[in-house]
Coordinates of C-alpha atoms in Angstrom, one line a residue:
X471 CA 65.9 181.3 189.4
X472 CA 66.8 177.9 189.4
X473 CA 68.5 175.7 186.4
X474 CA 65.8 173.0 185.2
X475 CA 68.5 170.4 183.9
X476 CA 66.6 167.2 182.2
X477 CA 68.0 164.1 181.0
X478 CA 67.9 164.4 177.0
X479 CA 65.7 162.1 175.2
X480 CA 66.5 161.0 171.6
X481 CA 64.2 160.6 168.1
X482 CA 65.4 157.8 166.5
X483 CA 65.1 155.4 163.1
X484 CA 62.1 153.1 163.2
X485 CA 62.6 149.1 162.7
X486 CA 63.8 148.6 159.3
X487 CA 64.9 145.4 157.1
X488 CA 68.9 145.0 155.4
X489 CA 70.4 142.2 153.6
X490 CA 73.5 140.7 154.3
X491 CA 76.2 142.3 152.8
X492 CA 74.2 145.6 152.8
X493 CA 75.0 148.6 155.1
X494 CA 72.8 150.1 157.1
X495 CA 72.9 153.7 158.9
X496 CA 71.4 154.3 161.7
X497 CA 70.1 157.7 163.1
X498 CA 69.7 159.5 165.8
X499 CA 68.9 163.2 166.7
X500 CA 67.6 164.5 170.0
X501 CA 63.7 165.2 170.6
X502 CA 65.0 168.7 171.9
X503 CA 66.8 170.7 169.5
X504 CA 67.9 173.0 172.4
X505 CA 69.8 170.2 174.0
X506 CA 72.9 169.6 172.8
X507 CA 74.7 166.0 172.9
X508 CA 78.0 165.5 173.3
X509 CA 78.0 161.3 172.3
X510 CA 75.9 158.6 170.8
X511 CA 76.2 155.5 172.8
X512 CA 74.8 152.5 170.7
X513 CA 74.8 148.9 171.6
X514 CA 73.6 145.5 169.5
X515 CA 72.8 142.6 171.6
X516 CA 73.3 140.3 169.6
X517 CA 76.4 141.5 168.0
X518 CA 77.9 142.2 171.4
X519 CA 78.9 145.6 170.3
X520 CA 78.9 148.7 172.5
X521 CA 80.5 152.1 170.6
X522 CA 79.8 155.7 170.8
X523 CA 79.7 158.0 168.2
X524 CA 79.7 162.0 168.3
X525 CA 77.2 162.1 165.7
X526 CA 73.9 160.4 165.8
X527 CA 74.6 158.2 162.8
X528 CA 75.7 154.9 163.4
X529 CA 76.6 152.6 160.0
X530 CA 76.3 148.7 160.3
X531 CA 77.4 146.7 157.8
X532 CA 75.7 142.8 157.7
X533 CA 77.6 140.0 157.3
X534 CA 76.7 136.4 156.5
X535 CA 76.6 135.6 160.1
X536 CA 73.9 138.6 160.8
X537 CA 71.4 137.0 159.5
X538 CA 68.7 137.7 161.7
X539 CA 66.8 140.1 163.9
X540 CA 68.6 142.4 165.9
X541 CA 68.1 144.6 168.5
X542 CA 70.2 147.5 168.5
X543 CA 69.8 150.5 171.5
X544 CA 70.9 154.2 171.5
X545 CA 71.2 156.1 173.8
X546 CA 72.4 160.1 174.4
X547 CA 74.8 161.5 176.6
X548 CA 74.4 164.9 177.1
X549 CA 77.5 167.5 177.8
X550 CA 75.9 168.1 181.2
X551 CA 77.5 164.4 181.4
X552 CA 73.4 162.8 181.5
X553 CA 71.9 159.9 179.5
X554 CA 68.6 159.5 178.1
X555 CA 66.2 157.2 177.8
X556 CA 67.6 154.3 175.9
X557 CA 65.7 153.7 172.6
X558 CA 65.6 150.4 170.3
X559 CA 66.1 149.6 167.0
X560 CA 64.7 146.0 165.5
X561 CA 67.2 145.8 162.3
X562 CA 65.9 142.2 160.4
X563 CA 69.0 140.8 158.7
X564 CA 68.0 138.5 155.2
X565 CA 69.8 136.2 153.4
X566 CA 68.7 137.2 149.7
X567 CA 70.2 134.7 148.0
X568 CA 69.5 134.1 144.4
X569 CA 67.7 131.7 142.6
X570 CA 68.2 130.0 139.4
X571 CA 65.9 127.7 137.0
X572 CA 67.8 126.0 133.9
X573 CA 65.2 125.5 130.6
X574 CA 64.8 123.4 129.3
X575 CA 64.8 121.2 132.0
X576 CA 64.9 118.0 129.5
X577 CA 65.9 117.5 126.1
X578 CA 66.8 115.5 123.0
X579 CA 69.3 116.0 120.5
X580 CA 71.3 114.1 118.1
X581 CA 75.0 113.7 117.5
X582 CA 77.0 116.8 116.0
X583 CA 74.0 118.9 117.0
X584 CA 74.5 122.2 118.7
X585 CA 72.3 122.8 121.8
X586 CA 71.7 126.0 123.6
X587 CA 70.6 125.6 127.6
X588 CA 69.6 129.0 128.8
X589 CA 69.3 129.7 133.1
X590 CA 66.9 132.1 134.8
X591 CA 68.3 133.8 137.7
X592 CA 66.7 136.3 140.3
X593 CA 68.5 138.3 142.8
X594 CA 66.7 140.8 145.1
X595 CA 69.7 143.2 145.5
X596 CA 72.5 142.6 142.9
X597 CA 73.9 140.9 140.0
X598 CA 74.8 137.2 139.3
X599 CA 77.1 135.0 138.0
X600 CA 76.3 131.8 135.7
X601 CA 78.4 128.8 136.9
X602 CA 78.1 124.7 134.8
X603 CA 79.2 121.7 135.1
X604 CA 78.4 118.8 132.5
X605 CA 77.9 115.6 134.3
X606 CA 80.7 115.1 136.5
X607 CA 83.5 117.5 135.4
X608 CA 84.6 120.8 137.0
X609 CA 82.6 123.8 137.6
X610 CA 83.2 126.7 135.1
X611 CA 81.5 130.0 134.9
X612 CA 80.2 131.7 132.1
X613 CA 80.3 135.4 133.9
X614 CA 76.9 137.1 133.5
X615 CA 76.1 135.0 129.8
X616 CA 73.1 132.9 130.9
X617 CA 73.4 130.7 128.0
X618 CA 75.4 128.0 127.5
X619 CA 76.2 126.1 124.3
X620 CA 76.9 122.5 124.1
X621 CA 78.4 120.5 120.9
X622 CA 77.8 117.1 120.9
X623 CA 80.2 114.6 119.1
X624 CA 79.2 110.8 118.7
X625 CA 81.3 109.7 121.7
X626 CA 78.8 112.2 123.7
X627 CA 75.9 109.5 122.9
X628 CA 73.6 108.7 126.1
X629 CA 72.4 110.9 129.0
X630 CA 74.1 113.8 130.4
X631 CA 73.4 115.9 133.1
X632 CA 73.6 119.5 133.1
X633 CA 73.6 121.6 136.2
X634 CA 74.1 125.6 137.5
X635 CA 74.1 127.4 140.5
X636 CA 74.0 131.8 140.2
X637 CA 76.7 133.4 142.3
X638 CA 75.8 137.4 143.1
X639 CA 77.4 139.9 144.3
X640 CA 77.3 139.6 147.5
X641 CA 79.0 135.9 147.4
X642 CA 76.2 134.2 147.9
X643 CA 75.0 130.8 146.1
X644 CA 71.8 129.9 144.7
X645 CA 70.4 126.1 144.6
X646 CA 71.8 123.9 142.2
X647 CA 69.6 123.0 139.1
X648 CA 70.0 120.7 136.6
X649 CA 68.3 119.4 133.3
X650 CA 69.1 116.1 131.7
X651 CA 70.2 115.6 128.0
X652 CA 70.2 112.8 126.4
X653 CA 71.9 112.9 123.2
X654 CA 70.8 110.2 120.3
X655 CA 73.3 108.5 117.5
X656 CA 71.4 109.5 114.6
X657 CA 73.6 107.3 111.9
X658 CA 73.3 107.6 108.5
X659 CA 72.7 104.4 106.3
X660 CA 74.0 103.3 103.0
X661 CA 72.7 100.5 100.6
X662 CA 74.6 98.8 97.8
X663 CA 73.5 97.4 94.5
X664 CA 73.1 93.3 94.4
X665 CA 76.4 91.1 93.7
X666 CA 77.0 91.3 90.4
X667 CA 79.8 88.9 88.1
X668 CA 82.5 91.0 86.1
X669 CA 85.2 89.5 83.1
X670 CA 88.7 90.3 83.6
X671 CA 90.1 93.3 82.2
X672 CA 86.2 94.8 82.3
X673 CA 85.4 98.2 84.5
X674 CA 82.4 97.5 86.5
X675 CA 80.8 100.6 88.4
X676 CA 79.2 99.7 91.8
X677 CA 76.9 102.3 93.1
X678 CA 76.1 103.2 96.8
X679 CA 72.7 105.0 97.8
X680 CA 73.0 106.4 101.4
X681 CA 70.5 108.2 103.5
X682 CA 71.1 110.8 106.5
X683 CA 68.7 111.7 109.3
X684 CA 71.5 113.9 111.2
X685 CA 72.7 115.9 108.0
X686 CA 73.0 115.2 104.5
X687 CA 75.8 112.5 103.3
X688 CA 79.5 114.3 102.6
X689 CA 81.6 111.1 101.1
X690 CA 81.5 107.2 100.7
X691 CA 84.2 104.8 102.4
X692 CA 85.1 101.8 100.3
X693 CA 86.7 98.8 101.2
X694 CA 87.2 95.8 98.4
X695 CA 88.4 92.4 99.8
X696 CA 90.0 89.1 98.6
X697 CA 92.8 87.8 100.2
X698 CA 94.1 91.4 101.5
X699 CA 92.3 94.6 102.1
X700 CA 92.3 97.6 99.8
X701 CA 91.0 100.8 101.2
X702 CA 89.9 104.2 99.0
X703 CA 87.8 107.1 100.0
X704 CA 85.9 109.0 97.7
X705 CA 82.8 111.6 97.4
X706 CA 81.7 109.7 94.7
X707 CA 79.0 107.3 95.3
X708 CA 79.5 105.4 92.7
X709 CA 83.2 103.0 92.9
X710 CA 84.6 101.8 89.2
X711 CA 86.6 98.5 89.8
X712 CA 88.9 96.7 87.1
X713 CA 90.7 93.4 87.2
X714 CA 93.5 91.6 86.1
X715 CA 94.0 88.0 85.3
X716 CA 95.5 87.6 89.3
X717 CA 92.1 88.8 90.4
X718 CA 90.1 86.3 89.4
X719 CA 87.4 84.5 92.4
X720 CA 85.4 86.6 94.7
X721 CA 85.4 89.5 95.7
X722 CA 83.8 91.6 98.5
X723 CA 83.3 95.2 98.1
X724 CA 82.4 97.0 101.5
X725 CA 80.9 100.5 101.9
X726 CA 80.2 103.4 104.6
X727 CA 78.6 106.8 104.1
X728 CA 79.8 109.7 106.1
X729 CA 77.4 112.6 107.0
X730 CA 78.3 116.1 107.1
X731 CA 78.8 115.8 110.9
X732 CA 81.2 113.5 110.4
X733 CA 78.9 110.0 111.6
X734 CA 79.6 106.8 110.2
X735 CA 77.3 104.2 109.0
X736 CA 77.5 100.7 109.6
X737 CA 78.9 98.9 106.3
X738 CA 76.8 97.1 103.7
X739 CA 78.6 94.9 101.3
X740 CA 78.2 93.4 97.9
X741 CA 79.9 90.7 96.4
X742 CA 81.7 90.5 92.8
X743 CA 82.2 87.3 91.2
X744 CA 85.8 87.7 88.9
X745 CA 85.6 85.3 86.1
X746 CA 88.5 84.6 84.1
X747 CA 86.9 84.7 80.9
X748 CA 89.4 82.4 79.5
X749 CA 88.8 81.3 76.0
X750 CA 88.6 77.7 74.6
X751 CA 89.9 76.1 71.3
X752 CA 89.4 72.3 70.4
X753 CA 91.0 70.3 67.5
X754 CA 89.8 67.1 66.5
X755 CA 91.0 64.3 63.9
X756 CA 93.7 62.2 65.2
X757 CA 95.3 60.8 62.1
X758 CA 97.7 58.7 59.9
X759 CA 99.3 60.0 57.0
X760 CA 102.3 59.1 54.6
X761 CA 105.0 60.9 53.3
X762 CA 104.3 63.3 50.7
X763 CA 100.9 63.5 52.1
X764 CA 99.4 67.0 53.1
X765 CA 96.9 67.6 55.4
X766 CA 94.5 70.8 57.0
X767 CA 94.3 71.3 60.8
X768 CA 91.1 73.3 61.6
X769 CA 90.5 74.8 65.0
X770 CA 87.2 75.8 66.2
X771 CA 87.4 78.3 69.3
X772 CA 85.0 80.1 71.4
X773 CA 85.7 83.6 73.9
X774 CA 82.2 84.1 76.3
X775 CA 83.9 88.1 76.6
X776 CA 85.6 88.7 73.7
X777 CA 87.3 88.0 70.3
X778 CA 90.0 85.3 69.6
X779 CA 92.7 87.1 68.2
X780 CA 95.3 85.0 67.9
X781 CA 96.3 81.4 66.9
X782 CA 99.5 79.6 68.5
X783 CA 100.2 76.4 66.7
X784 CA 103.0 73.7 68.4
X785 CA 104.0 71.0 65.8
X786 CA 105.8 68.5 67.7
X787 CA 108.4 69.1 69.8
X788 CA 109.8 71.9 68.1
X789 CA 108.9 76.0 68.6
X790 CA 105.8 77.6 67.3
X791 CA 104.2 77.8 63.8
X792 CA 103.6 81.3 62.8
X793 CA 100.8 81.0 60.7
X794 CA 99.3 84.6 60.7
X795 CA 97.0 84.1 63.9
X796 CA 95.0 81.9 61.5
X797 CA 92.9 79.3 62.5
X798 CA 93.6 76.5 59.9
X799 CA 97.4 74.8 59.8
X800 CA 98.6 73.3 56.8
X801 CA 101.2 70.3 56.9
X802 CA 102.8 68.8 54.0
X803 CA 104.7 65.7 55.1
X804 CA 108.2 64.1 54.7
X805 CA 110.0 60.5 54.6
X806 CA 112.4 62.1 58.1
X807 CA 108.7 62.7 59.7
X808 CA 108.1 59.4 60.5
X809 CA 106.8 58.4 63.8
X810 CA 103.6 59.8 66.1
X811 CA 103.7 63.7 66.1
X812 CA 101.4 66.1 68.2
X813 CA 99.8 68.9 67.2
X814 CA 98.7 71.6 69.6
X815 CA 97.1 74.9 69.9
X816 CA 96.1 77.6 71.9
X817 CA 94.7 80.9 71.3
X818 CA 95.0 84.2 72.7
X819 CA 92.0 86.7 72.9
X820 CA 91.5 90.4 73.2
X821 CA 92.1 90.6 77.2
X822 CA 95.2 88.7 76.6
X823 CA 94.5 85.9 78.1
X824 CA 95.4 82.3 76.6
X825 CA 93.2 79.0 76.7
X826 CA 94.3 76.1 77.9
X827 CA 95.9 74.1 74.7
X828 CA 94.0 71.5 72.9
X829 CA 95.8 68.4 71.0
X830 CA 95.9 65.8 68.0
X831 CA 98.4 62.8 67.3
X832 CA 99.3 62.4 63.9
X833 CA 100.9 59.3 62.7
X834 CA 103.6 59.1 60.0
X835 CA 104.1 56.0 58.7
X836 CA 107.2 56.0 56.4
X837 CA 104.7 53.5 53.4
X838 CA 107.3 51.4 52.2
X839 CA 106.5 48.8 49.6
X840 CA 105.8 45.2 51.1
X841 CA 107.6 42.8 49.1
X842 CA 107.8 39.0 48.5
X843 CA 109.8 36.9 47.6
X844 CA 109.1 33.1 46.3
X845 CA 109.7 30.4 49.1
X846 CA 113.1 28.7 48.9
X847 CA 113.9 26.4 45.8
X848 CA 115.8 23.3 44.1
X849 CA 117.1 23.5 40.9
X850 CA 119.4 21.5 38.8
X851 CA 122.8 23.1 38.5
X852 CA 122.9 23.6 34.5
X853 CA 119.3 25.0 34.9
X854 CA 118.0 28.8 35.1
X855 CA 115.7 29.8 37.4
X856 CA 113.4 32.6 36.6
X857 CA 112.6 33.9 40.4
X858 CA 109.2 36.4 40.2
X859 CA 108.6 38.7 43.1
X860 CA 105.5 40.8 44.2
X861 CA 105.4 44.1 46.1
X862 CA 102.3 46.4 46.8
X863 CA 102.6 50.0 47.7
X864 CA 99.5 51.8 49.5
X865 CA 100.5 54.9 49.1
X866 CA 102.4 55.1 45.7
X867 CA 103.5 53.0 42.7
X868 CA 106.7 50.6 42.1
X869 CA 109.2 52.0 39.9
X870 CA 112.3 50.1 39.9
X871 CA 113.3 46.3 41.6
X872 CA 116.6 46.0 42.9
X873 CA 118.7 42.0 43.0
X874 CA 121.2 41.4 45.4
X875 CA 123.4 38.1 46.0
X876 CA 124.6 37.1 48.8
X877 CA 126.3 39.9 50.9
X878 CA 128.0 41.7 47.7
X879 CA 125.3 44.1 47.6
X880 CA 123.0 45.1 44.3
X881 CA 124.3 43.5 41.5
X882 CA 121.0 44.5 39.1
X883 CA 118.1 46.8 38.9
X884 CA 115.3 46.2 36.4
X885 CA 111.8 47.6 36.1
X886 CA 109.9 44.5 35.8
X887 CA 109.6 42.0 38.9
X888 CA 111.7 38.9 37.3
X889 CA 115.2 38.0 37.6
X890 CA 117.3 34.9 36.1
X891 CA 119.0 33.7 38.2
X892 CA 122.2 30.3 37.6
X893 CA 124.5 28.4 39.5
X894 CA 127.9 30.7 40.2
X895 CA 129.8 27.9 42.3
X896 CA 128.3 28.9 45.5
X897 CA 125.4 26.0 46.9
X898 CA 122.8 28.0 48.2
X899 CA 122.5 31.0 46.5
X900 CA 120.9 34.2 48.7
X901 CA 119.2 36.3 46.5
X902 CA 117.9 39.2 48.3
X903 CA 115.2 41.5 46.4
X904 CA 114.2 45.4 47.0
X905 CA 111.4 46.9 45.4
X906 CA 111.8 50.8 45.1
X907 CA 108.7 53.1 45.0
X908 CA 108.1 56.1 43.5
X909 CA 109.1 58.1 47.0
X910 CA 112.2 56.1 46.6
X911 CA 111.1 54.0 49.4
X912 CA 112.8 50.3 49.4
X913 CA 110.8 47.0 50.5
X914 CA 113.4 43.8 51.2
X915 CA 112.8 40.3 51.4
X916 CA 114.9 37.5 50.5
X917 CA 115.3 33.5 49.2
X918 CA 117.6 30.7 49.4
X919 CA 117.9 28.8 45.6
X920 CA 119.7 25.0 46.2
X921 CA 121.2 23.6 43.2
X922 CA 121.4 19.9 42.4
X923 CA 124.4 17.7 41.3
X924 CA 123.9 15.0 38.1
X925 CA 125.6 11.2 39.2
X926 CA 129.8 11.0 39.3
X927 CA 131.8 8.9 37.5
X928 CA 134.5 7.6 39.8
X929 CA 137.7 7.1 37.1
X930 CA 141.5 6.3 37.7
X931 CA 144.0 8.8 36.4
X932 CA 147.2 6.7 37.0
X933 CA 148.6 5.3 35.7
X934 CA 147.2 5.1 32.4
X935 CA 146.0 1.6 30.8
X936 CA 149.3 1.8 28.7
X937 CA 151.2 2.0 31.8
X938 CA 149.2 -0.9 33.2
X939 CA 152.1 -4.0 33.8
X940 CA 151.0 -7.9 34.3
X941 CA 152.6 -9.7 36.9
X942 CA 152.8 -13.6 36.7
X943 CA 153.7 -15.9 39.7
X944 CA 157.0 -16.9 37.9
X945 CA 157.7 -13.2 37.8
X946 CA 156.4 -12.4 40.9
X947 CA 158.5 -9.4 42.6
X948 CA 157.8 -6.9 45.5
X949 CA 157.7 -3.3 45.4
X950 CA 154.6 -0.9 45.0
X951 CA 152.5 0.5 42.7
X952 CA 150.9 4.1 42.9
X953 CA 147.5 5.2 41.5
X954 CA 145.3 8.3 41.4
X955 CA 141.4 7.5 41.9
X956 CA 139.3 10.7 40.3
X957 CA 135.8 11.9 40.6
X958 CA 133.9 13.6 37.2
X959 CA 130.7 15.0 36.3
X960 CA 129.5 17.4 33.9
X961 CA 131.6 20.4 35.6
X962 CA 134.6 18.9 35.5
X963 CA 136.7 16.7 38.0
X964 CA 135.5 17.5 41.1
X965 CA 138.1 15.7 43.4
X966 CA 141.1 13.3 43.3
X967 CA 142.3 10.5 46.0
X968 CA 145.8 9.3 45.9
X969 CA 146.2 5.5 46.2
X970 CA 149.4 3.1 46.7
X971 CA 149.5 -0.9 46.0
X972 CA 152.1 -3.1 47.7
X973 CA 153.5 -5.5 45.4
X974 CA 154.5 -8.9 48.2
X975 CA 153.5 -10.7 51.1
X976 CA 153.7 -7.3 53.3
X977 CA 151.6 -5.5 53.4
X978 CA 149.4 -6.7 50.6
X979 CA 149.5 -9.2 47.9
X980 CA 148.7 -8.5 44.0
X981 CA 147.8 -11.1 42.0

């Protein structure tokens, strides 16, 4: 009987789907289980791939690249050395990449603020990655988290961009998405009290009321200015100032408030007007006064701030008067304080701070007695002259007159204003007079008393009548004769001349 050899004929997969990256078997088995095969021959057009396999399965992995249809044929080769019927395969090849949406897409949030950006991805066979990127920096993945956190400090302030792509498991990228961001400087504000005056030596307590919309306010920042800058910082919101004397004029106390996210407001300011506070004192009652004289010194003084607690006195040009921070001086007054004195005080008050002095003038005078003598006089010589002098004292009494003649000094003191006064032998006389007063102050004047001569009687002292000698012509002789010619009045001789007669022809003739 004759063999009834037939080519085999093969059963094979139907058309079927993969994705890339996926493997895919593919099977064959003959339509004749009595017919065995000795090899699978396959062959993808598109892939340019011819193999042979023993048994009918046939594995084909899909790359990138594969996407697409494919037509793959099989075919079976019998171990009588025949071939079937070739038979086809359509294998369609995607390219399931995944997809990814980012919400929210836009946003708004303020500085310091923590925002959370979640992404949606879908992938048909496998898992995904998350990768970011914030505006234009570097790509960084956040591995299968699909939320990402953002903190937002206040340089972040404007509009950022936020973008993601999914990566899965197969390597392959989804489109890029991206939300926008914009992120808003939510500052917090502060307002200080009005300007406000202050005393040296005072506290004054500024206050500071501050508002935040981005968190609640942490801490003031203070800054006081007048010619240099003096920074504190302090969770207070009030600032307690003090001043010294040196601090005097205007100030300018600055402040910021600080939220608990660490934003800064813009600076308000308020200003502080220093005063001094310097006290006053005035005197008044410029004055003249005499030895032995006392006088009071009252001083009227006025501190806006404060008390006046002490008085310093300046009498002349000498140190300070300690008079027990009073305000009244007391001066008694002597003959070696004569002349124009100033008075001066100042005081000091309960901040320590002194006034400017305030000043008198007091005038000494030293008040001694005017006195007068009569004008200059004549007199006879044998006569006394009574010589009566007046002196005045303003401030006192006459208690003693002093007579002086000529240079020898006082020659008699006597308490009544009359002094007798006769020729001595001197033509004039000086009298000089001092009345005394009863602050042994002297007042000097002086007079010039001229006494008179009586008439001379011009006399011849020699020779005497008894020496007296008659000459006649018969007797007639020369020679000389000598003679003293005297001058007398009531005193006494008052001068002599000596005289000589020539008895002749030569150089005179007695007869």
């Amino acid at each position: 009987m004759p063999v009834d050899i037939r080519p085999p004929s093969l059963t094979v997969i139907g058309d079927t789907v993969a994705a890339i990256n996926d493997t895919l078997a593919l099977w064959a088995e003959p339509a004749d289980d009595s017919v065995a095969l000795a090899r699978y021959l396959w062959n993808c057009e598109t892939r340019f791939l011819c193999d042979t396999t023993i048994s009918g399965v046939r594995r084909f992995t899909w790359g990138v690249d594969d996407t697409g249809v494919h037509r793959i044929v099989v075919q079976g080769l019998s171990t009588e050395g025949l071939v079937s019927e070739p038979e086809t395969v359509t294998v369609t090849v995607h390219r399931y990449a995944p997809t990814i949406a980012i919400a929210p897409r836009d946003t708004v949030a303020v500085v310091c603020d923590t925002i959370a950006i979640r992404a949606f991805a879908y992938d048909t066979n496998g898992t995904v990655d998350y990768h970011w990127r914030v505006d234009t920096g570097a790509y960084f993945t956040s591995g299968h988290e699909s939320t990402l956190s953002l903190w937002w400090s206040e340089s972040d302030t404007g509009r950022h961009v936020v973008r993601a792509y999914a990566l899965d498991d197969d390597s392959l990228t989804s489109a890029e998405d991206s939300a926008v961001i914009s992120i808003r400087l939510s500052r917090p504000s502060v307002k200080l009290e009005a300007d406000i005056a202050a005393w040296v030596k005072d506290t004054v307590v500024i206050r500071a009321f501050g508002t935040g919309d981005g968190g609640s306010i942490t801490r003031y920042l203070w800054t006081y200015v007048k010619s240099f800058p003096h920074d504190t910082v302090t969770h207070a919101e009030s600032l307690a100032l003090s001043f010294e004397p040196a601090d005097a004029g205007r100030w300018r106390v600055f402040a910021r408030s600080k939220d608990e996210n660490g934003v800064v407001s813009e600076p308000d300011s308020a200003v502080v007007h220093v005063r001094l506070g310097r006290p006053e004192v005035t005197i008044v009652g410029d004055t003249v006064v005499w030895p032995g004289d006392s006088m009071v010194v009252q001083a009227v003084s006025v501190d806006e701030n404060g008390t006046v607690e002490e008085y310093l006195w300046l009498v002349g040009e000498g140190k300070p008067v300690d008079t027990s921070f009073s305000d009244t001086l007391k001066l008694s007054w002597g003959l070696a304080d004569t002349g124009l004195i100033p008075i001066s005080v100042r005081v000091l008050d309960d901040d320590g701070l002194s006034s400017l002095p305030d000043m008198l003038w007091v005038r000494v005078r030293a008040g001694r007695p005017r006195t007068v003598a009569p004008p200059d006089t004549l007199v006879a010589m044998a006569d006394t002259v009574e010589v009566a002098v007046s002196a005045v004292d303003t401030n006192g009494s006459i208690v003693k007159y002093y007579w002086g003649l000529g240079n020898n000094g006082w020659v008699d003191s006597t308490t009544d204003p009359i002094y007798r006064l006769w020729h001595r032998g001197r033509d004039p006389e000086r009298l000089v007079v001092g009345a005394k007063d009863d602050q042994g102050l002297v007042g000097l004047d002086t007079m010039l008393v001229y006494f008179t001569n009586p008439s001379r009687e011009i006399v011849i002292l020699h020779p005497t009548d008894t020496n007296y000698v008659r000459y006649h012509d018969s007797t007639f002789q020369t020679g000389t004769v000598p003679f003293n010619v005297g001058c007398m009045d009531i005193t006494g001789l008052c001068g002599i001349e000596r005289h000589t007669l020539y008895l002749g022809t030569d150089p005179t003739t007695l007869s």
